[in-house]
Structure formats: C-alpha cells, structure tokens
C-alpha cells in the first residue's frame, strides 16, 4: 500500500511539473491583440546586432500601437525599408517564420504616427507610436483588436506583461509568448527612477509569482511596446530604458488619449492636432515646386527656362518626333522674332536623377500643375530615362514585397513537427496513466 501511495504521489508531482512549465505560456486566441513589428530586411538591426523587433497591440483592424521605432542608438529605417506587422503568433523563431496555417496574419505598415515633440535622444519620454497597415486585419478567434483602458488607479495591484521569451536561457532559438507577473509601485521618481515622468508613466517591480517560472532573464529585448495588463485591461505599454532591470517603466495609456485620437482619425495635419502628432508615410506624393514670379523688365522680355530648340538643319523626320510643345514654339518663332513679354515662372520636375525646367505662365496653377514627361522631353531622352525608372521601380517592388510567400513552404513542415510533438506528449501521458491503472489492478 505504501509503495502504491509513493508511486501515485510521484505521478501527481510529475504531472504537476509538466503543467507548471507551461502555465505561463499563452494558448492561441487568449490574447488575440498581441502583435509584433519587424523589418522584412534582415540587415536592419539594433545596436546590439540583433534583428529589429518590437511588440505591439492591435487597437483597430488597421491600427496598432507600440513603442518608438527610433532611439538614440537605433535609426528609423522606415519608410525606406518595408515594415511588417504580425498578429496571432504565439511563437517566434530566428527566421521569423510566418505560419499562415496557424491563423497568423501579416500586413505591411504604410504610416507611422508619433508625438510632435518626439526626440531620439530622449525617446523614453515619448515612447509611443501608432502604426497603420495597408490592409486591415481579419478578425478571427486568433486575431482581434482591443480597447485601451483609461484606468489610472491600479497601484499596488498585481498585473501582467506579455513577452516573447525563451523558456530557458539556452534551450532553443524559439521564443514563446508568455505572461509574467509584475507588482505596480506608487508612481514617483523615488520608486520609478530618473526616467519617470509624472502623468505619463508608471512603474513596477518583479513579482514573487515568477520565482518558479523558467524563462530567459533577457526577456525585455524586442518586447518594448508590449501590453501591460491589469484586471484584464491594457493600461500601459512596456518601456525598457533600464534594460531588463527593475523598476520597469510603462507608458500609461490614459495619458495619451489626445495623441491616439488624433492619430487614428488622421487629424495630425489639422490645426487642433498639429502640436500633438506627426505622421510619416510609406509612399510620398511627388509635388511640383515653383519659384516666385519673375519681374517684367521694361527693356527686355524675361528669360524662360525651356528645352533647346532644334536648328534649321533639323530633318523633317526628327521634327515629327518632337513633342507638341516644341513644335508649337517653333511655329511661334517663325511668326515673330521677338516674343511678347509676359509674367512667368519656372517649375522643376525632378524624376530619378535628371531635372527638367518647364515654363509656367501666369494663367496656370503653379501649385498643382502636373507635367507629363512624355511631352516635356525629347523622345530619345525620355525613353532612356523611362527605362531607368522602370528598373528602379522593379527594385522597389522587390524590396516592398513581403516575405510571406517565401516562408509558406516551411509552414507544413513546422506544423507536422508540432503535431508529432503533441502526439508524443499525449502518448507519454496515456502510458503513465495506463501504468498506474495496471499497477493498481495488480495490487487489488
């Protein structure tokens, strides 16, 4: 009987140990708003040499909120580099493998919004960024948005942070989504340190609940921008200005209501939000800048910057290939040797590496006129330049293309491995149960 009790106790403790190892790991769909931000280009790294990554929270189908993407030792690669957002993931490997079969979704970032007074040299004071995706995320059981809490009275309560971290320091290269407990401290410089800022930040220390949890102590790297959750609500974002040492600092969401409202409603350019937020777009619109109107001289007509006119020796075939604007000027030149003085200005259209000056008269809209390059340049020059533009455009498209398709071939392999591992674990558990039942039957 004593032997039976010892074996039963060993079985219960073993099972409890298995559950304890995974109790801090997050199942898919528990926190569907948890996201990561990273660059498709693997060469974009932080000062330590590791690949750039941030955590984030999905607050609308097309909007996420995270920490700053630029610090005093990390430059902002956006919009030159393609920035991606992924939601629905509960694990990350070193290759950032995308698992579409596991309900993960990925979108390209086309706009970031940050505080107007943001400074890379003191980024921790405004460590918050809004990110807009090209297409909204599809809301599923694994992917969903959440509202930010206006709470400010969670002091002295146990809260949780979500981080992607290794279960053990050197166990594998894969990071899993975990929740770690933290104890909020009364907000003050004495408790929170020199980086604390009144009304916008709070801080916390380690919780005793984490003493029996095995995880990498360098969990903070790559998890800036992750959520601080108190009583089920997201009340803050993680800011690791002290690296992984407490007290941990958090941006308080209730302090950024105006910034969030101006950003997600696209009002940063309006007067009421101009001093609150600024945005950076992925694709900039080409504009035509004009000089001031040239004064009219009483002695001679103003000189206009136009294309070189063909000489009288130009053949008829070459004249036919010239743009219509050039033909018109040739005709005007034959009718009168001296042009009539008119007020004019010039605009420069810059495309690629060449600049073409084009005359604009006083009757034209100088701020919105779009110059058709096909009728502004000679045929040979236009074709050569157009070829260069096409090559540059193809290169840009290759850069902007996400790595989703390239990674799909790894999905099935990883899914099969995960399924095999799950089956092996279940089989081991059933063998243990069968052994216990058999042993009990023999004794009885």
Coordinates of C-alpha atoms in Angstrom, one line a residue:
X1 CA 0.0 0.0 0.0
X2 CA 2.8 2.4 0.9
X3 CA 4.5 1.6 -2.4
X4 CA 1.3 2.4 -4.3
X5 CA 1.0 5.7 -2.5
X6 CA 4.6 6.7 -3.3
X7 CA 4.1 5.8 -7.0
X8 CA 0.8 7.8 -7.1
X9 CA 2.5 10.8 -5.5
X10 CA 5.3 10.6 -7.9
X11 CA 2.9 10.5 -10.8
X12 CA 0.9 13.5 -9.5
X13 CA 4.1 15.6 -8.9
X14 CA 5.3 14.8 -12.4
X15 CA 2.1 15.8 -13.9
X16 CA 2.1 19.0 -11.9
X17 CA 5.6 19.8 -13.0
X18 CA 4.5 19.4 -16.6
X19 CA 1.7 21.8 -16.1
X20 CA 3.8 24.3 -14.2
X21 CA 6.3 24.5 -17.1
X22 CA 3.5 25.6 -19.4
X23 CA 1.2 27.6 -17.2
X24 CA 2.8 30.9 -18.2
X25 CA 2.7 30.1 -21.9
X26 CA -0.2 31.6 -23.8
X27 CA -2.6 29.5 -25.9
X28 CA -3.6 30.8 -29.3
X29 CA -6.5 33.2 -29.1
X30 CA -6.2 34.1 -25.4
X31 CA -4.7 37.5 -26.3
X32 CA -5.6 37.9 -29.9
X33 CA -4.5 41.6 -30.0
X34 CA -0.8 40.7 -29.2
X35 CA 1.4 41.7 -32.2
X36 CA 5.0 42.1 -33.3
X37 CA 6.6 44.7 -35.6
X38 CA 9.7 43.9 -37.7
X39 CA 11.5 44.8 -40.9
X40 CA 11.5 42.4 -43.8
X41 CA 15.1 43.2 -44.4
X42 CA 17.2 41.1 -42.1
X43 CA 20.0 43.6 -42.2
X44 CA 18.1 46.1 -40.1
X45 CA 19.5 45.5 -36.7
X46 CA 19.6 47.3 -33.3
X47 CA 22.8 48.5 -31.6
X48 CA 23.5 45.0 -30.1
X49 CA 23.5 43.5 -33.6
X50 CA 20.3 41.5 -33.2
X51 CA 17.4 41.9 -35.6
X52 CA 15.0 44.8 -35.0
X53 CA 11.7 43.8 -33.5
X54 CA 9.0 45.4 -31.3
X55 CA 5.9 44.2 -29.6
X56 CA 2.6 45.9 -30.3
X57 CA -1.1 45.9 -29.6
X58 CA -3.9 45.8 -32.2
X59 CA -6.4 48.5 -31.3
X60 CA -8.3 48.7 -34.6
X61 CA -8.4 46.4 -37.6
X62 CA -5.9 48.6 -39.4
X63 CA -4.2 50.4 -36.4
X64 CA -1.6 49.1 -33.9
X65 CA 0.1 50.9 -31.0
X66 CA 3.7 50.2 -30.0
X67 CA 6.8 51.9 -28.6
X68 CA 9.1 54.2 -30.5
X69 CA 10.9 52.8 -33.6
X70 CA 13.8 55.1 -33.2
X71 CA 16.1 55.6 -30.2
X72 CA 19.4 57.3 -29.6
X73 CA 21.3 54.2 -30.9
X74 CA 18.7 52.8 -33.4
X75 CA 17.9 54.8 -36.5
X76 CA 14.4 54.8 -38.1
X77 CA 14.6 52.6 -41.3
X78 CA 11.0 53.3 -42.3
X79 CA 9.8 54.3 -44.9
X80 CA 12.9 53.3 -46.8
X81 CA 12.6 49.7 -45.6
X82 CA 9.5 47.6 -45.6
X83 CA 8.0 47.3 -42.1
X84 CA 5.6 44.4 -41.3
X85 CA 3.1 43.7 -38.5
X86 CA 2.1 40.2 -37.5
X87 CA -0.8 39.3 -35.2
X88 CA -1.9 35.8 -34.0
X89 CA 1.6 34.4 -33.3
X90 CA 2.4 32.6 -30.1
X91 CA 6.0 31.7 -31.0
X92 CA 8.9 33.2 -32.9
X93 CA 12.0 31.6 -34.4
X94 CA 15.2 33.3 -35.5
X95 CA 13.9 33.4 -39.1
X96 CA 10.6 35.0 -38.2
X97 CA 8.8 32.2 -40.0
X98 CA 5.3 33.1 -40.9
X99 CA 2.7 30.3 -40.1
X100 CA -0.4 31.1 -42.0
X101 CA -1.8 27.7 -41.4
X102 CA -1.8 28.5 -37.7
X103 CA -4.1 31.5 -38.2
X104 CA -1.3 34.1 -38.1
X105 CA -1.8 37.2 -40.2
X106 CA 0.7 39.7 -41.5
X107 CA 0.3 43.2 -43.0
X108 CA 2.6 45.9 -44.3
X109 CA 2.9 49.2 -42.4
X110 CA 2.2 52.3 -44.6
X111 CA 2.2 55.0 -42.0
X112 CA 3.6 55.7 -38.5
X113 CA 2.4 58.4 -36.2
X114 CA 4.5 59.7 -33.3
X115 CA 4.3 62.7 -30.9
X116 CA 5.3 66.0 -32.4
X117 CA 7.9 66.7 -29.7
X118 CA 9.5 63.2 -30.1
X119 CA 13.3 63.2 -29.7
X120 CA 15.5 60.2 -30.4
X121 CA 18.0 61.5 -27.7
X122 CA 15.2 61.2 -25.0
X123 CA 12.9 58.7 -26.6
X124 CA 11.7 57.3 -23.3
X125 CA 9.6 60.4 -22.5
X126 CA 7.5 59.8 -25.7
X127 CA 7.9 56.1 -26.1
X128 CA 4.8 55.6 -28.1
X129 CA 3.9 55.1 -31.8
X130 CA 0.8 54.4 -33.9
X131 CA 1.1 52.2 -37.0
X132 CA -1.4 51.9 -39.8
X133 CA -1.5 48.9 -42.1
X134 CA -2.1 48.8 -45.9
X135 CA -5.0 46.4 -45.4
X136 CA -7.0 45.8 -42.2
X137 CA -6.5 42.5 -40.3
X138 CA -9.3 40.0 -40.5
X139 CA -11.0 39.5 -37.1
X140 CA -10.9 35.8 -36.1
X141 CA -10.6 33.7 -33.0
X142 CA -6.8 34.1 -33.1
X143 CA -6.7 37.8 -34.3
X144 CA -8.7 40.6 -32.7
X145 CA -8.4 44.2 -31.5
X146 CA -8.8 45.5 -28.0
X147 CA -9.8 48.8 -26.4
X148 CA -7.2 50.7 -24.3
X149 CA -8.2 51.3 -20.7
X150 CA -8.5 54.8 -19.2
X151 CA -7.7 53.4 -15.7
X152 CA -5.0 55.2 -13.6
X153 CA -5.8 53.7 -10.2
X154 CA -4.1 50.2 -10.5
X155 CA -1.3 51.0 -8.0
X156 CA -0.3 48.2 -5.6
X157 CA -2.0 45.6 -7.7
X158 CA -0.6 42.6 -9.5
X159 CA -0.6 43.0 -13.2
X160 CA 0.9 41.0 -16.1
X161 CA 3.0 41.8 -19.1
X162 CA 3.1 39.8 -22.4
X163 CA 6.5 39.0 -23.8
X164 CA 8.1 36.7 -26.4
X165 CA 10.9 34.9 -24.4
X166 CA 12.8 31.6 -24.4
X167 CA 11.5 29.2 -21.8
X168 CA 15.1 28.5 -20.8
X169 CA 18.2 30.7 -21.4
X170 CA 19.9 28.3 -23.9
X171 CA 17.3 25.7 -24.6
X172 CA 16.4 26.7 -28.2
X173 CA 16.3 29.6 -30.6
X174 CA 12.5 29.8 -30.5
X175 CA 10.7 32.3 -28.3
X176 CA 7.2 31.6 -27.0
X177 CA 4.5 34.1 -25.9
X178 CA 4.5 34.2 -22.1
X179 CA 2.8 36.3 -19.3
X180 CA 4.9 37.5 -16.4
X181 CA 3.5 39.0 -13.2
X182 CA 4.7 42.4 -12.0
X183 CA 3.9 44.4 -8.9
X184 CA 2.9 48.1 -9.6
X185 CA 4.6 50.7 -7.5
X186 CA 3.3 54.1 -6.3
X187 CA 4.3 56.4 -9.2
X188 CA 7.2 58.7 -8.1
X189 CA 10.8 59.4 -9.0
X190 CA 11.8 57.7 -5.8
X191 CA 10.1 54.5 -6.8
X192 CA 10.4 54.6 -10.6
X193 CA 13.9 56.1 -11.1
X194 CA 15.3 59.1 -13.1
X195 CA 13.4 58.2 -16.3
X196 CA 10.0 58.5 -14.6
X197 CA 7.7 61.2 -16.0
X198 CA 4.7 62.4 -14.0
X199 CA 1.2 61.8 -15.5
X200 CA 2.5 59.7 -18.5
X201 CA 4.4 56.8 -16.9
X202 CA 4.1 54.2 -14.1
X203 CA 6.4 51.5 -13.0
X204 CA 6.5 48.1 -11.4
X205 CA 8.9 45.5 -9.8
X206 CA 9.2 41.8 -10.2
X207 CA 6.5 39.6 -8.7
X208 CA 7.1 36.6 -6.4
X209 CA 4.8 34.7 -8.8
X210 CA 7.7 34.5 -11.3
X211 CA 10.1 32.7 -8.9
X212 CA 9.1 29.2 -10.1
X213 CA 8.8 30.2 -13.8
X214 CA 11.7 29.3 -16.1
X215 CA 12.3 31.9 -18.7
X216 CA 15.2 33.9 -20.2
X217 CA 16.1 36.8 -17.9
X218 CA 16.8 38.9 -21.0
X219 CA 13.1 38.9 -21.9
X220 CA 12.9 42.6 -22.4
X221 CA 14.9 42.7 -25.7
X222 CA 12.5 43.0 -28.5
X223 CA 9.4 43.3 -26.3
X224 CA 9.2 47.1 -26.0
X225 CA 5.7 48.2 -26.9
X226 CA 4.1 45.1 -25.4
X227 CA 1.0 45.4 -23.3
X228 CA 0.7 45.9 -19.5
X229 CA -2.5 44.2 -18.4
X230 CA -4.3 44.9 -15.2
X231 CA -7.6 43.2 -14.3
X232 CA -7.9 42.1 -18.0
X233 CA -7.4 45.6 -19.4
X234 CA -4.5 47.1 -21.4
X235 CA -3.5 50.1 -19.3
X236 CA 0.1 50.6 -20.5
X237 CA 3.0 49.8 -22.9
X238 CA 6.4 48.4 -21.9
X239 CA 9.3 50.8 -22.0
X240 CA 12.7 49.2 -21.2
X241 CA 15.0 52.2 -20.7
X242 CA 16.6 50.3 -17.8
X243 CA 17.0 47.2 -20.0
X244 CA 15.8 44.1 -18.0
X245 CA 16.4 45.6 -14.5
X246 CA 13.6 46.8 -12.3
X247 CA 11.9 49.1 -11.8
X248 CA 10.2 48.5 -15.1
X249 CA 8.7 51.6 -16.8
X250 CA 5.4 51.7 -18.7
X251 CA 3.7 54.4 -20.8
X252 CA 0.2 55.0 -19.2
X253 CA -2.4 54.8 -22.0
X254 CA -4.8 57.2 -20.3
X255 CA -2.2 59.9 -20.7
X256 CA -2.1 59.6 -24.5
X257 CA -5.8 59.9 -25.3
X258 CA -5.4 63.0 -27.5
X259 CA -2.5 61.6 -29.3
X260 CA -4.3 58.3 -30.1
X261 CA -7.5 60.1 -31.2
X262 CA -5.6 62.5 -33.5
X263 CA -3.5 59.7 -35.0
X264 CA -6.2 57.0 -35.7
X265 CA -8.6 59.7 -37.1
X266 CA -5.9 61.1 -39.5
X267 CA -6.0 64.6 -38.0
X268 CA -2.3 65.2 -37.4
X269 CA -2.3 67.8 -40.2
X270 CA -5.2 69.7 -38.8
X271 CA -4.7 72.7 -36.5
X272 CA -6.2 71.1 -33.4
X273 CA -3.7 68.2 -33.7
X274 CA -0.7 69.8 -35.3
X275 CA 1.1 70.2 -32.0
X276 CA 0.2 66.7 -30.8
X277 CA 1.2 64.3 -33.5
X278 CA 3.1 63.9 -36.8
X279 CA 2.9 61.2 -39.4
X280 CA 5.4 59.6 -41.8
X281 CA 4.0 57.9 -44.9
X282 CA 5.5 54.9 -46.8
X283 CA 4.8 56.5 -50.2
X284 CA 5.4 60.2 -50.6
X285 CA 3.5 62.1 -53.3
X286 CA 5.6 63.9 -55.9
X287 CA 5.0 67.6 -55.8
X288 CA 5.9 70.4 -58.3
X289 CA 7.7 73.3 -56.5
X290 CA 7.6 76.7 -58.3
X291 CA 9.8 79.7 -58.0
X292 CA 8.4 83.2 -57.4
X293 CA 7.1 85.1 -60.5
X294 CA 9.9 86.8 -62.3
X295 CA 9.6 90.6 -62.5
X296 CA 8.9 92.0 -66.0
X297 CA 11.6 94.3 -67.3
X298 CA 10.7 97.3 -69.4
X299 CA 13.7 96.8 -71.7
X300 CA 13.6 93.1 -72.5
X301 CA 11.4 90.1 -72.1
X302 CA 12.0 87.7 -69.1
X303 CA 14.1 84.7 -70.0
X304 CA 12.2 81.4 -69.8
X305 CA 13.9 78.1 -69.0
X306 CA 12.8 75.8 -71.8
X307 CA 14.2 73.0 -73.8
X308 CA 16.7 73.6 -76.5
X309 CA 15.1 74.3 -79.9
X310 CA 16.1 72.3 -83.0
X311 CA 18.2 74.1 -85.6
X312 CA 17.1 74.9 -89.1
X313 CA 19.0 71.9 -90.3
X314 CA 16.8 69.5 -88.4
X315 CA 15.3 67.0 -90.7
X316 CA 11.6 66.5 -91.3
X317 CA 11.6 63.1 -89.6
X318 CA 13.3 64.4 -86.5
X319 CA 10.8 67.3 -86.4
X320 CA 7.9 64.9 -86.5
X321 CA 9.2 63.0 -83.4
X322 CA 9.5 66.2 -81.3
X323 CA 6.9 66.9 -78.6
X324 CA 3.9 69.0 -79.5
X325 CA 5.1 71.8 -77.1
X326 CA 8.4 72.1 -79.1
X327 CA 6.6 72.2 -82.4
X328 CA 4.3 75.0 -81.2
X329 CA 7.3 77.1 -80.1
X330 CA 9.0 76.5 -83.5
X331 CA 5.8 77.8 -85.2
X332 CA 5.6 80.8 -82.9
X333 CA 9.3 81.6 -83.5
X334 CA 8.7 81.8 -87.3
X335 CA 5.8 84.2 -86.9
X336 CA 7.7 86.7 -84.8
X337 CA 11.3 87.1 -83.9
X338 CA 10.7 88.7 -80.5
X339 CA 8.3 87.1 -78.0
X340 CA 5.7 89.2 -76.3
X341 CA 6.8 89.9 -72.6
X342 CA 4.5 88.0 -70.2
X343 CA 4.9 87.3 -66.5
X344 CA 6.1 83.8 -66.0
X345 CA 7.7 81.5 -63.5
X346 CA 9.5 78.2 -63.8
X347 CA 9.0 74.8 -62.2
X348 CA 11.5 72.0 -62.0
X349 CA 10.2 68.4 -62.2
X350 CA 12.6 66.1 -60.7
X351 CA 12.4 62.4 -61.6
X352 CA 15.2 59.9 -61.0
X353 CA 18.5 61.8 -61.4
X354 CA 17.5 64.4 -64.0
X355 CA 15.8 67.8 -63.6
X356 CA 13.7 69.3 -66.4
X357 CA 12.8 73.0 -66.2
X358 CA 9.4 73.8 -67.6
X359 CA 7.9 77.2 -68.2
X360 CA 4.7 78.1 -66.4
X361 CA 2.7 81.2 -67.4
X362 CA 0.7 83.4 -65.0
X363 CA -2.6 81.8 -66.1
X364 CA -1.6 78.4 -64.9
X365 CA -2.0 76.9 -61.5
X366 CA 1.6 76.8 -60.2
X367 CA 0.9 74.6 -57.1
X368 CA -1.0 71.7 -58.7
X369 CA 0.1 71.5 -62.3
X370 CA 1.3 68.0 -63.3
X371 CA 3.9 67.9 -66.0
X372 CA 3.6 65.0 -68.5
X373 CA 7.2 63.8 -69.0
X374 CA 6.2 62.2 -72.3
X375 CA 5.5 65.6 -73.8
X376 CA 8.2 67.5 -72.0
X377 CA 11.4 65.7 -73.0
X378 CA 12.8 64.7 -76.4
X379 CA 11.9 61.2 -77.5
X380 CA 15.4 59.7 -77.1
X381 CA 16.0 61.2 -73.7
X382 CA 12.6 60.2 -72.4
X383 CA 13.0 56.6 -73.5
X384 CA 16.4 56.3 -71.8
X385 CA 15.1 57.9 -68.6
X386 CA 11.9 55.8 -68.6
X387 CA 14.0 52.7 -68.8
X388 CA 15.9 53.8 -65.7
X389 CA 12.6 54.5 -63.9
X390 CA 11.3 51.1 -64.7
X391 CA 14.4 49.4 -63.4
X392 CA 14.3 51.4 -60.2
X393 CA 10.5 50.7 -59.8
X394 CA 11.2 46.9 -60.2
X395 CA 13.9 47.1 -57.5
X396 CA 11.5 49.0 -55.2
X397 CA 8.8 46.4 -55.7
X398 CA 11.2 43.6 -54.8
X399 CA 12.0 45.5 -51.6
X400 CA 8.4 46.1 -50.7
X401 CA 7.3 42.5 -51.3
X402 CA 6.8 40.8 -48.0
X403 CA 8.4 37.5 -47.2
X404 CA 5.1 35.8 -46.6
X405 CA 5.1 33.7 -49.8
X406 CA 8.8 32.8 -49.4
X407 CA 8.1 31.3 -46.0
X408 CA 5.0 29.3 -46.7
X409 CA 6.9 26.3 -47.8
X410 CA 8.1 26.0 -44.1
X411 CA 4.6 26.0 -42.7
X412 CA 3.6 22.4 -43.4
X413 CA 7.0 21.1 -42.1
X414 CA 6.7 23.0 -38.8
X415 CA 3.0 22.1 -38.4
X416 CA 3.9 18.4 -38.9
X417 CA 6.7 18.7 -36.3
X418 CA 4.4 20.4 -33.8
X419 CA 1.7 17.8 -34.4
X420 CA 4.2 15.0 -33.9
X421 CA 5.5 16.6 -30.7
X422 CA 1.9 16.9 -29.4
X423 CA 1.1 13.3 -30.2
X424 CA 4.3 12.2 -28.5
X425 CA 3.4 14.1 -25.3
X426 CA -0.2 12.8 -25.2
X427 CA 1.0 9.3 -25.8
X428 CA 3.5 9.6 -22.9
X429 CA 0.8 10.8 -20.6
X430 CA -1.5 7.9 -21.5
X431 CA 1.3 5.4 -21.0
X432 CA 1.8 6.8 -17.5
X433 CA -1.9 6.6 -16.8
X434 CA -2.1 3.0 -18.1
X435 CA 0.9 2.0 -15.9
X436 CA -0.8 3.5 -12.9
X437 CA -4.1 1.7 -13.5
X438 CA -2.3 -1.6 -14.3
X439 CA -0.3 -1.3 -11.1
X440 CA -3.4 -0.5 -9.0
X441 CA -5.2 -3.5 -10.6
X442 CA -2.3 -5.8 -9.7
X443 CA -2.3 -4.7 -6.1
X444 CA -6.0 -5.0 -5.7

